[in-house]
CSV table of C-alpha atoms and ligand atoms in Angstrom, one decimal:
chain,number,residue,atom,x,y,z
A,1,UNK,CA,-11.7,4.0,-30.4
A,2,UNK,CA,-11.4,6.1,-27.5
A,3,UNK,CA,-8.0,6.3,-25.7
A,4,UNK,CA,-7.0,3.3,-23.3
A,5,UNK,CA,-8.2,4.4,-19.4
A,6,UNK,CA,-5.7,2.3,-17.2
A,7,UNK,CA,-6.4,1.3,-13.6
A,8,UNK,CA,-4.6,3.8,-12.1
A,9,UNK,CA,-2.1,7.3,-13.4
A,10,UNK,CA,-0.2,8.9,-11.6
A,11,UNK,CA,-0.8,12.6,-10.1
A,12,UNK,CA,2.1,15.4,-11.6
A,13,UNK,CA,1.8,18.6,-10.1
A,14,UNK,CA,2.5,21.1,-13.0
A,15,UNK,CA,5.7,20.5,-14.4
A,16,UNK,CA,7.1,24.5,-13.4
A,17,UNK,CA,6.1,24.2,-9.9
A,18,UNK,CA,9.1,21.7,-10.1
A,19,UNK,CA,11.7,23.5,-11.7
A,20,UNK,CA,13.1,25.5,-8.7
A,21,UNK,CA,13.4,22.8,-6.2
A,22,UNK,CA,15.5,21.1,-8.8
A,23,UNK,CA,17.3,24.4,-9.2
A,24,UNK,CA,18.2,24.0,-5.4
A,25,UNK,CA,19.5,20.6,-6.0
A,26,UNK,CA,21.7,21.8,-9.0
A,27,UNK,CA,22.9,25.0,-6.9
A,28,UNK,CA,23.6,23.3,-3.5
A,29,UNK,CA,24.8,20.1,-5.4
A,30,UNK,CA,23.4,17.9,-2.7
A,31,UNK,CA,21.9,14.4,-3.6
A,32,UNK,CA,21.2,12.4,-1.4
A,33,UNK,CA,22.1,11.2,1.9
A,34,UNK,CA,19.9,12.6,3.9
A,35,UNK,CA,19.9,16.0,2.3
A,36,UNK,CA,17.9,19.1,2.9
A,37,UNK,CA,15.0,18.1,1.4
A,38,UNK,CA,14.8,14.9,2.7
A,39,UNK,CA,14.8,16.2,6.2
A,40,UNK,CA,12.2,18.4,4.6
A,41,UNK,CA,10.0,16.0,3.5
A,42,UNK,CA,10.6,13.3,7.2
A,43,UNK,CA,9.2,16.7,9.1
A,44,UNK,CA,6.1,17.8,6.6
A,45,UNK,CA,5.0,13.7,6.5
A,46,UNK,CA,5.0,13.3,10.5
A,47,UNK,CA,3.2,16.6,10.6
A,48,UNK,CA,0.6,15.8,7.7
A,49,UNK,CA,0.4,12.5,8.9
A,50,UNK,CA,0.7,13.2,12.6
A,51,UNK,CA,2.8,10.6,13.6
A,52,UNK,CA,6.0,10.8,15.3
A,53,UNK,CA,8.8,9.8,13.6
A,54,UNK,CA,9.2,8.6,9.9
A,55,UNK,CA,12.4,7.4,7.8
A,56,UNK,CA,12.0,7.8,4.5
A,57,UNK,CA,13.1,5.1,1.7
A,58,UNK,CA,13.4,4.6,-1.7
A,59,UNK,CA,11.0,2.3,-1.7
A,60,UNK,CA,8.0,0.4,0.3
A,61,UNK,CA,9.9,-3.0,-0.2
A,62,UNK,CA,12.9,-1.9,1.4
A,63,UNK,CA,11.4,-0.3,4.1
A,64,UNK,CA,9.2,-3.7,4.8
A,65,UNK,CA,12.8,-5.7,5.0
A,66,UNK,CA,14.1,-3.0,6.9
A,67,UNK,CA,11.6,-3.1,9.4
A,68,UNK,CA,12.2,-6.8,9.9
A,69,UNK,CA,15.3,-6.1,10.4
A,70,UNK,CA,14.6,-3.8,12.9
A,71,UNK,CA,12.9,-5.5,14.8
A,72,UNK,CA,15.0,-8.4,14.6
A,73,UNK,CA,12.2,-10.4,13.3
A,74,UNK,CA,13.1,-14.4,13.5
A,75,UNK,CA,11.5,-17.4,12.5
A,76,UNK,CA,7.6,-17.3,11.1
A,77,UNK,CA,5.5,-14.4,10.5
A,78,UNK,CA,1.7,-14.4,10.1
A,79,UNK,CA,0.6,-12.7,6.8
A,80,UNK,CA,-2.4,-12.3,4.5
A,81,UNK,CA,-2.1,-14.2,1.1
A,82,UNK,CA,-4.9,-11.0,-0.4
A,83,UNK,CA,-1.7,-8.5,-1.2
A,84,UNK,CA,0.8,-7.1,-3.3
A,85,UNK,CA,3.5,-9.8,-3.7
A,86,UNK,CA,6.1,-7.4,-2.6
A,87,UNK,CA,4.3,-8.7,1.3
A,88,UNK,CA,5.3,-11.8,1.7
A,89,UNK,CA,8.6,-11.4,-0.4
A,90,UNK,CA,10.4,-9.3,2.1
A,91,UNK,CA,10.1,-12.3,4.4
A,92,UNK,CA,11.9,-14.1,2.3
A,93,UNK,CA,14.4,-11.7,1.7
A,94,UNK,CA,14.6,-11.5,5.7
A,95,UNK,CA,14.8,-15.4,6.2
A,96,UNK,CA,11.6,-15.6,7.7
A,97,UNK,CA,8.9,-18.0,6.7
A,98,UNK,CA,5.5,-17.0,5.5
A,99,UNK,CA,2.3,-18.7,7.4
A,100,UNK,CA,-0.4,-17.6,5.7
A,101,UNK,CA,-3.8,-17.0,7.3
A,102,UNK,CA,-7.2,-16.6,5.6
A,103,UNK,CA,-9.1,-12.6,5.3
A,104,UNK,CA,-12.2,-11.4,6.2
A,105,UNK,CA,-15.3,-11.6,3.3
A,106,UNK,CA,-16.1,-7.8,4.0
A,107,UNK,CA,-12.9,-5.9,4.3
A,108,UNK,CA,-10.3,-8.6,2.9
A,109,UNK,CA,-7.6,-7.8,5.5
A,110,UNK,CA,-6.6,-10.5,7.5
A,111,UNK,CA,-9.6,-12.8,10.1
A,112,UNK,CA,-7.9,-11.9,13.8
A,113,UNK,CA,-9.9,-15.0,14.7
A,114,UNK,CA,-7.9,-17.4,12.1
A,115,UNK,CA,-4.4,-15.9,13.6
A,116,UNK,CA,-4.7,-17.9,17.3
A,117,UNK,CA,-4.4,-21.1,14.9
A,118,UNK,CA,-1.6,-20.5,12.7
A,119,UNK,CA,0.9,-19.5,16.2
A,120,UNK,CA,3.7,-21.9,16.3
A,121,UNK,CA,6.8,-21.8,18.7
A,122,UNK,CA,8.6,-20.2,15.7
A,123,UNK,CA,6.3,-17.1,15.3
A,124,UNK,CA,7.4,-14.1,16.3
A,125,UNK,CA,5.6,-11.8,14.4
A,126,UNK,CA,2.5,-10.2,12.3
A,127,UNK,CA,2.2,-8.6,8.8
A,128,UNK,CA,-1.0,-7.4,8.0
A,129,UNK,CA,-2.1,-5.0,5.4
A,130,UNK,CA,-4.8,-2.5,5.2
A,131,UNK,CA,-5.9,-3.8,2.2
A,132,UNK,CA,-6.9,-1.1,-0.3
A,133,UNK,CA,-6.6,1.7,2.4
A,134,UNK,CA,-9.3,0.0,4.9
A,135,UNK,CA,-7.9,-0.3,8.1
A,136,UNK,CA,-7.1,-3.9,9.8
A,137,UNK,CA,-9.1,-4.8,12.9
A,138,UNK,CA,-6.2,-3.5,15.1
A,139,UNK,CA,-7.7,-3.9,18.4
A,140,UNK,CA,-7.8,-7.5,18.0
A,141,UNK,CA,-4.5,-8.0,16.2
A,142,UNK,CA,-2.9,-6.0,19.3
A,143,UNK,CA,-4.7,-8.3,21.7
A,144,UNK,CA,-3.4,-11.3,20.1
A,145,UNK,CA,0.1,-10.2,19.8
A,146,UNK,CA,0.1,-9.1,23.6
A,147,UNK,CA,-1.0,-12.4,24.3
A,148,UNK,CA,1.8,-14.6,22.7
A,149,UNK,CA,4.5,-11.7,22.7
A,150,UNK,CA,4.9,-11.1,19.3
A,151,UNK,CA,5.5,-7.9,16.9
A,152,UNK,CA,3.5,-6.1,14.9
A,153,UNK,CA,4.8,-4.5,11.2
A,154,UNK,CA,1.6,-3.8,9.5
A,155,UNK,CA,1.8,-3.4,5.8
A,156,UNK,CA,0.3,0.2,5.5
A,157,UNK,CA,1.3,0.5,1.7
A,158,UNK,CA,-1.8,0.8,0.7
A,159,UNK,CA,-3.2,3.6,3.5
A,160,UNK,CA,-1.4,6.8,3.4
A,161,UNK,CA,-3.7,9.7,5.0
A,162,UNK,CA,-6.2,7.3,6.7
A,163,UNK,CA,-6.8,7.9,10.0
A,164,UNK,CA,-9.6,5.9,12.4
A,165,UNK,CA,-11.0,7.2,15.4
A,166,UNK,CA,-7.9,7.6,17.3
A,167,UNK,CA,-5.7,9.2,14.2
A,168,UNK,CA,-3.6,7.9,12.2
A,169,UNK,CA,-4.1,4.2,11.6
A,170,UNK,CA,0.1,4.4,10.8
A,171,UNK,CA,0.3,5.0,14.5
A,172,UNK,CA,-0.3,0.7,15.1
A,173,UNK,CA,1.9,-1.9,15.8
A,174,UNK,CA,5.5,-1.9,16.5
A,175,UNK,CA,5.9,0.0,13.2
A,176,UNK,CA,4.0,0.7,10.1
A,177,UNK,CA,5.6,0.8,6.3
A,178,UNK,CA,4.4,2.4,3.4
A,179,UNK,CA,4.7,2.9,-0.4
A,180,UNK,CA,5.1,6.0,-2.0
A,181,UNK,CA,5.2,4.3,-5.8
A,182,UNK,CA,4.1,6.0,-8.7
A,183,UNK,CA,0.5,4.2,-8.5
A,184,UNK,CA,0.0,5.2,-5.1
A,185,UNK,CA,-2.1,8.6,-3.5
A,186,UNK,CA,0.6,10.2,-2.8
A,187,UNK,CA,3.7,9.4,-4.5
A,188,UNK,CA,7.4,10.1,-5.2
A,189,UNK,CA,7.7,8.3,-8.3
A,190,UNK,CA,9.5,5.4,-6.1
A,191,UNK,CA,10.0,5.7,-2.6
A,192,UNK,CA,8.1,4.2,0.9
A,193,UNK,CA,8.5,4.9,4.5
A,194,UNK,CA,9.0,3.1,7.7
A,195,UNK,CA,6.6,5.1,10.6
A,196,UNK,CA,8.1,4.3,14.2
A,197,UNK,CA,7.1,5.5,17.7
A,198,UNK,CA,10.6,6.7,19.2
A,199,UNK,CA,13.7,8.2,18.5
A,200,UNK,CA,15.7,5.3,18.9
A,201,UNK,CA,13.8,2.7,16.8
A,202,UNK,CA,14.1,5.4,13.8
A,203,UNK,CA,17.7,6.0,14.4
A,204,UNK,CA,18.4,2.4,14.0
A,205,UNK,CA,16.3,2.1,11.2
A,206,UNK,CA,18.2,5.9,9.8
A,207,UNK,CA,21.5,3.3,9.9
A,208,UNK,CA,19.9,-0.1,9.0
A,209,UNK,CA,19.2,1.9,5.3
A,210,UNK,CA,22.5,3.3,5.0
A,211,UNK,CA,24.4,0.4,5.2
A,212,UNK,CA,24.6,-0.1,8.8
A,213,UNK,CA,27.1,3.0,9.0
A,214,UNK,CA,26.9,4.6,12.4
A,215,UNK,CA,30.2,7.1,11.4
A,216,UNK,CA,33.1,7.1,9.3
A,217,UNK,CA,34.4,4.2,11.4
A,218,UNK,CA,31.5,2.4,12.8
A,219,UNK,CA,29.0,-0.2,11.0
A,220,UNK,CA,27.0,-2.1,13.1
A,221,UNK,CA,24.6,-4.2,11.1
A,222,UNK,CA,24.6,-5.4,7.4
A,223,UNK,CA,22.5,-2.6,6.4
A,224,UNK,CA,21.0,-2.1,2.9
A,225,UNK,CA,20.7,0.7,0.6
A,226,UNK,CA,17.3,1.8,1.3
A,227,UNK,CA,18.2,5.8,1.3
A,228,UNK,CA,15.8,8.1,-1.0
A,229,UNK,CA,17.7,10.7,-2.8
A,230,UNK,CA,16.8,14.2,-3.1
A,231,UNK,CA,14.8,14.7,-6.2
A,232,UNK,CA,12.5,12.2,-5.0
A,233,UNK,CA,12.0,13.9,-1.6
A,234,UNK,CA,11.9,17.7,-3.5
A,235,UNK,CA,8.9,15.9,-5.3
A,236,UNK,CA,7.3,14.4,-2.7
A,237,UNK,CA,7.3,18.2,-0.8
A,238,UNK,CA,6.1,19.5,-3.8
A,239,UNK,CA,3.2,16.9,-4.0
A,240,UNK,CA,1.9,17.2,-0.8
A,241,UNK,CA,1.3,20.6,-1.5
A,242,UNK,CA,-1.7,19.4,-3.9
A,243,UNK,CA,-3.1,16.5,-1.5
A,244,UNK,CA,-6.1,18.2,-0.5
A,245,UNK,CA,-7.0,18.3,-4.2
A,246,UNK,CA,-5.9,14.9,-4.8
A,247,UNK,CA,-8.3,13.6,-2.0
A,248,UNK,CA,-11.2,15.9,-3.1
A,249,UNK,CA,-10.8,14.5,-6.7
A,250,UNK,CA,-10.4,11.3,-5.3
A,251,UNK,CA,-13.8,11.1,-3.2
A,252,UNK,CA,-15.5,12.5,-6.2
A,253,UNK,CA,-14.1,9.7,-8.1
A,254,UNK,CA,-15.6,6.9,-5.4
A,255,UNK,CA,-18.5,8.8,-4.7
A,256,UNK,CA,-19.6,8.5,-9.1
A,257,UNK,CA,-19.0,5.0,-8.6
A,258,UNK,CA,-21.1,4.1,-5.4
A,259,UNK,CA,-24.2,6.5,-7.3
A,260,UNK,CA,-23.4,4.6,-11.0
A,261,UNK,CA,-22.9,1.2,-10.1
A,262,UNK,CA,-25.5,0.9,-7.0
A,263,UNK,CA,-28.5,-0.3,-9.6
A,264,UNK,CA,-26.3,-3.2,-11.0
A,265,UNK,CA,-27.1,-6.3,-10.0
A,266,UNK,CA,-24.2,-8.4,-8.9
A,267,UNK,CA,-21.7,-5.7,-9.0
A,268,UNK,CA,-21.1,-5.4,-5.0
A,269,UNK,CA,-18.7,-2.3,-4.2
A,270,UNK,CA,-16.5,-2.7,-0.9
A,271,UNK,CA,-18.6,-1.1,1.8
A,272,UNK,CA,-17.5,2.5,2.9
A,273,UNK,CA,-15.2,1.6,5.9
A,274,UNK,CA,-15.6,3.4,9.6
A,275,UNK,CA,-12.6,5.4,9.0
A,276,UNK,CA,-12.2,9.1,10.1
A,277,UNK,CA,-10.9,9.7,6.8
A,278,UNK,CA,-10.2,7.7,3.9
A,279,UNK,CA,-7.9,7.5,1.0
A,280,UNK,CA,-10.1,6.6,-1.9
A,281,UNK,CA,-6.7,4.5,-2.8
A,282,UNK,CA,-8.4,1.7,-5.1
A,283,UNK,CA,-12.3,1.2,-6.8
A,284,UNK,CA,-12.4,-2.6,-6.1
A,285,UNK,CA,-15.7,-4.2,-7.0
A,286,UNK,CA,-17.3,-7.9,-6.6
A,287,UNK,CA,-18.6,-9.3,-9.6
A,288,UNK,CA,-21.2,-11.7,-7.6
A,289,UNK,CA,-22.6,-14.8,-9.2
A,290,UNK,CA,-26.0,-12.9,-10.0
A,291,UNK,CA,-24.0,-10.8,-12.3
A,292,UNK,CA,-24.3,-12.2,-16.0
A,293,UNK,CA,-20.3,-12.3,-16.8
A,294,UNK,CA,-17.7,-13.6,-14.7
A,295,UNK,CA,-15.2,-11.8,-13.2
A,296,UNK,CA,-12.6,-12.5,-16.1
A,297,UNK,CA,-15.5,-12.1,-18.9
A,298,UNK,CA,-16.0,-8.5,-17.6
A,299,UNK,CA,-12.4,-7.9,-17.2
A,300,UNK,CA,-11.8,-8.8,-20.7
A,301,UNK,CA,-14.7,-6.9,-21.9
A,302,UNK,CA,-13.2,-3.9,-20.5
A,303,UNK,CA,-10.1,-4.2,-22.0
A,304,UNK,CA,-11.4,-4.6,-25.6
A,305,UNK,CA,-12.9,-1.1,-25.1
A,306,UNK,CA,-9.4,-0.1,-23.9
A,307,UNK,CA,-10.3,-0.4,-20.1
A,308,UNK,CA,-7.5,-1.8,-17.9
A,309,UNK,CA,-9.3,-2.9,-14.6
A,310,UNK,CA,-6.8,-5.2,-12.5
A,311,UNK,CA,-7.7,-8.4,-11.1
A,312,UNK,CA,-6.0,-7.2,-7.4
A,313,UNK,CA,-5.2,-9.3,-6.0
A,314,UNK,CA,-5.3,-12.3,-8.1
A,315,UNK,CA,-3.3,-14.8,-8.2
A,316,UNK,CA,-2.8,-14.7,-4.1
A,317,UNK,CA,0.7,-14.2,-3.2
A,318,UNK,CA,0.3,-18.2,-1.5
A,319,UNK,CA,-0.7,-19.4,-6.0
A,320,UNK,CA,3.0,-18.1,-6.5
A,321,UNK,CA,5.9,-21.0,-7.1
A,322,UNK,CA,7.8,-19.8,-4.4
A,323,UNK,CA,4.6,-19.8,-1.5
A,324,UNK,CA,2.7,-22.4,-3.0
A,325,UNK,CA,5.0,-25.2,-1.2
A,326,UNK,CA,4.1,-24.1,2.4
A,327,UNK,CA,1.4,-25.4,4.3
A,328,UNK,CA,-0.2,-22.5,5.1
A,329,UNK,CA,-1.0,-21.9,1.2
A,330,UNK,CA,-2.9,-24.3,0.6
A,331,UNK,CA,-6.3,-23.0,-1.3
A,332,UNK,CA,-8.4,-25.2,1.1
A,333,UNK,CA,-7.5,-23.5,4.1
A,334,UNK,CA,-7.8,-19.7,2.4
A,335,UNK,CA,-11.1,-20.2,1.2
A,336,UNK,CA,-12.4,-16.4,1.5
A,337,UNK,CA,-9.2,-15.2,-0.3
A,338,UNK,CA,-9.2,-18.1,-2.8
A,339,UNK,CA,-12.8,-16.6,-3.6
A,340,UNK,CA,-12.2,-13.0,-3.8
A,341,UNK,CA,-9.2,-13.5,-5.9
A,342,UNK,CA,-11.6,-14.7,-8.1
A,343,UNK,CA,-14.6,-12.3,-8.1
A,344,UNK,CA,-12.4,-8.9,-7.2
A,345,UNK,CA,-12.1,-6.0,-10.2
A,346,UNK,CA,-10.5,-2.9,-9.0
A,347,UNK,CA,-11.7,-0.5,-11.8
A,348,UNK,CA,-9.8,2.8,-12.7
A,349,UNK,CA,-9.3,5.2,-10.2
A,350,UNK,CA,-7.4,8.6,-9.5
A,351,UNK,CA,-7.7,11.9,-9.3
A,352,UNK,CA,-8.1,13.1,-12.5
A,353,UNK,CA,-10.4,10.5,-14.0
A,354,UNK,CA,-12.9,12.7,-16.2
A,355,UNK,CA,-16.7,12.5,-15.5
A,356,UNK,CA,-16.7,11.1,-19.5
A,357,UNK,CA,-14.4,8.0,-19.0
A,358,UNK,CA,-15.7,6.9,-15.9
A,359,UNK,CA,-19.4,6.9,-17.5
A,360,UNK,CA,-17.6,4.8,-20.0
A,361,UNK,CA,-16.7,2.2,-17.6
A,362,UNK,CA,-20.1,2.1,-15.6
A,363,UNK,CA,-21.9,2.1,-18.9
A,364,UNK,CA,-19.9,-1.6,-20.1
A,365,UNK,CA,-20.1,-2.5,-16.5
A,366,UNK,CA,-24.2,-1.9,-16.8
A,367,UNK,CA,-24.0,-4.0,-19.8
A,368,UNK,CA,-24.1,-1.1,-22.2
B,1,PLP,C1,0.5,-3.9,-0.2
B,1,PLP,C2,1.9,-3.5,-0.8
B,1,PLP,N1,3.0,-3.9,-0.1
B,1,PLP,C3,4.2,-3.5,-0.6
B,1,PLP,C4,4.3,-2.8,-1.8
B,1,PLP,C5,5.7,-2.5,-2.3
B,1,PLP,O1,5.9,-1.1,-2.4
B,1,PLP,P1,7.0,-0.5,-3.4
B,1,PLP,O2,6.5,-0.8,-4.8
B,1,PLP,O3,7.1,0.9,-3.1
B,1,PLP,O4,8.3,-1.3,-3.2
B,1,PLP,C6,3.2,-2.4,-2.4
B,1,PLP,C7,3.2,-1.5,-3.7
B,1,PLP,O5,3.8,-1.5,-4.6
B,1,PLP,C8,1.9,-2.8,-1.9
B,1,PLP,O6,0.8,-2.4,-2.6
């Protein structure tokens, strides 16, 4: 048998384009703590990005509580239930309680029209994601949120380097957090990022994830831990020195699926989004009724020729013990994510997926 493909590997720059950043580390004997090549990294993200101001973290989780806490998020937040589970469980980790609302069929990021509904007195916020990289409707999320004077943190963990006709789509909302995990475009094995408009929002957040410390004397908030360390940052420096190939490879990638796949009946890939530029993050496909195996038949199929697809995002985050309680979860009132959780196969893809092993998967997909 071939070897296993999984749904996603990570990009490694060559392993001695490495070794003299961590020769720096080892010479200058700085770890962390805001070190030099965390400041480093901050200033070449907000330029490749082109946003203003970024903090980095060691993680997207902790930057998602972070912002919360931020913001000073109370009470109930809007969410989607269609996401990484690491969404909804910063709420809880910030005290505030999910309300689920319902996606849109074509993009699966939260239904702006389903968001007037779910607004209680207690809401005073919004976390969407860009699901996959596909930007939220953010016009009309703005609108809403401007109408009933709440926040906006989107969930951008998914849309590092994707811009819309204005630039950046990290540039929305009160403030935008994102994952630099080992699975993601870019990536610093672990690490994430919260992306702010002004100085003093990302000063507060610089304190709020180091503990709260303002000086040697001064704490002013029961900060976390949330710092990145300096061999991630040297790496992340490092790998955005190869993103241009990454994206190429990438695009290459999607583009092999859109041409293989667009004869097969019932396969439906995610339409090509009106982005200025995409991130080719995830290959998710809809296995449609007309197709002759069901989502989990094909998904199983794959994997006995040593394909990992992923059902993303299945179960929804509101399916899980701890959501499944609320009101908002209930399957009857998410009926568009309740049905792509169970049609949706995100099929290997990254940048160095060979032109043989992705034929492999579009041949078993074609019913080869
Ligand atoms: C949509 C979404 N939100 C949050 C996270 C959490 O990020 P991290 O794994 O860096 O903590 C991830 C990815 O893992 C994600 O895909």
């Amino acid at each position: 048998m071939s070897k296993p493909i999984y749904v996603t590997q990570p990009y490694l720059p060559p392993l001695q384009e490495f070794i003299p950043y961590l020769q720096q580390i080892w010479d200058n004997k700085i770890l962390t703590n805001g070190g030099p090549f965390h400041q480093q990294l901050e200033d070449a993200l907000c330029e490749y990005l082109s946003v203003n101001h970024i903090s980095l973290f060691s993680n997207g989780t902790l930057a998602l509580i972070t912002a919360l806490q931020a913001l000073r998020v109370t009470g109930e937040v809007i969410t989607t239930p269609y996401s990484f589970v690491a969404t909804a469980h910063s709420l809880l980790w910030h005290s505030n309680k999910p309300v689920f609302v319902d996606i849109e069929p074509e993009t699966f990021n939260m239904d702006p029209s389903k968001i007037e509904a779910a607004i209680t007195q207690q809401t005073t916020a919004i976390l969407p994601v860009h699901c996959y990289g596909n930007p939220c409707d953010v016009a009309a999320i703005q609108k809403i949120a401007d109408n009933y004077n709440l926040r906006i943190i989107y969930d951008a963990c998914h849309a590092f380097g994707v811009a819309d006709q204005g630039g950046s789509v990290l540039r929305h909302g009160d403030l935008s957090c994102i994952s630099f995990h080992a699975t993601k475009v870019f990536n610093t094995f672990e690490g994430g990022a919260i992306i702010c408009p002004d100085l003093k929002t990302k000063k507060r957040i610089d304190q709020l994830k180091n503990f709260g410390i303002v000086d040697e004397v001064t704490v002013v908030a029961p900060g976390i831990n949330g710092k990145m360390s300096e061999i991630n940052a040297a790496f992340g420096l490092l790998h955005l020195q190869h993103m241009d190939t990454v994206m190429d490879l990438r695009a290459k990638v999607d583009a092999g699926y859109r041409e293989g796949l667009k004869a097969i009946k019932g396969i439906r890939c995610l339409p090509q989004t009106a982005s200025r530029t995409r991130n080719y993050s995830y290959f998710p496909v809809s296995v449609e009724p007309d197709y002759p195996l069901k989502r989990d038949e094909l998904f199983q199929k794959l994997k006995d020729h040593g394909i990992n697809g992923r059902r993303y995002f299945y179960p929804l985050i509101s399916d899980f013990s701890m959501y499944r309680g609320l009101p908002s979860a209930a399957p009857s009132k998410l009926p568009v994510a309740s049905a792509a959780a169970q049609k949706v196969l995100c099929l290997p893809m990254y940048p160095t997926l060979d032109l043989v092993s992705q034929q492999r998967v579009i041949d078993l997909v074609a019913g080869d």
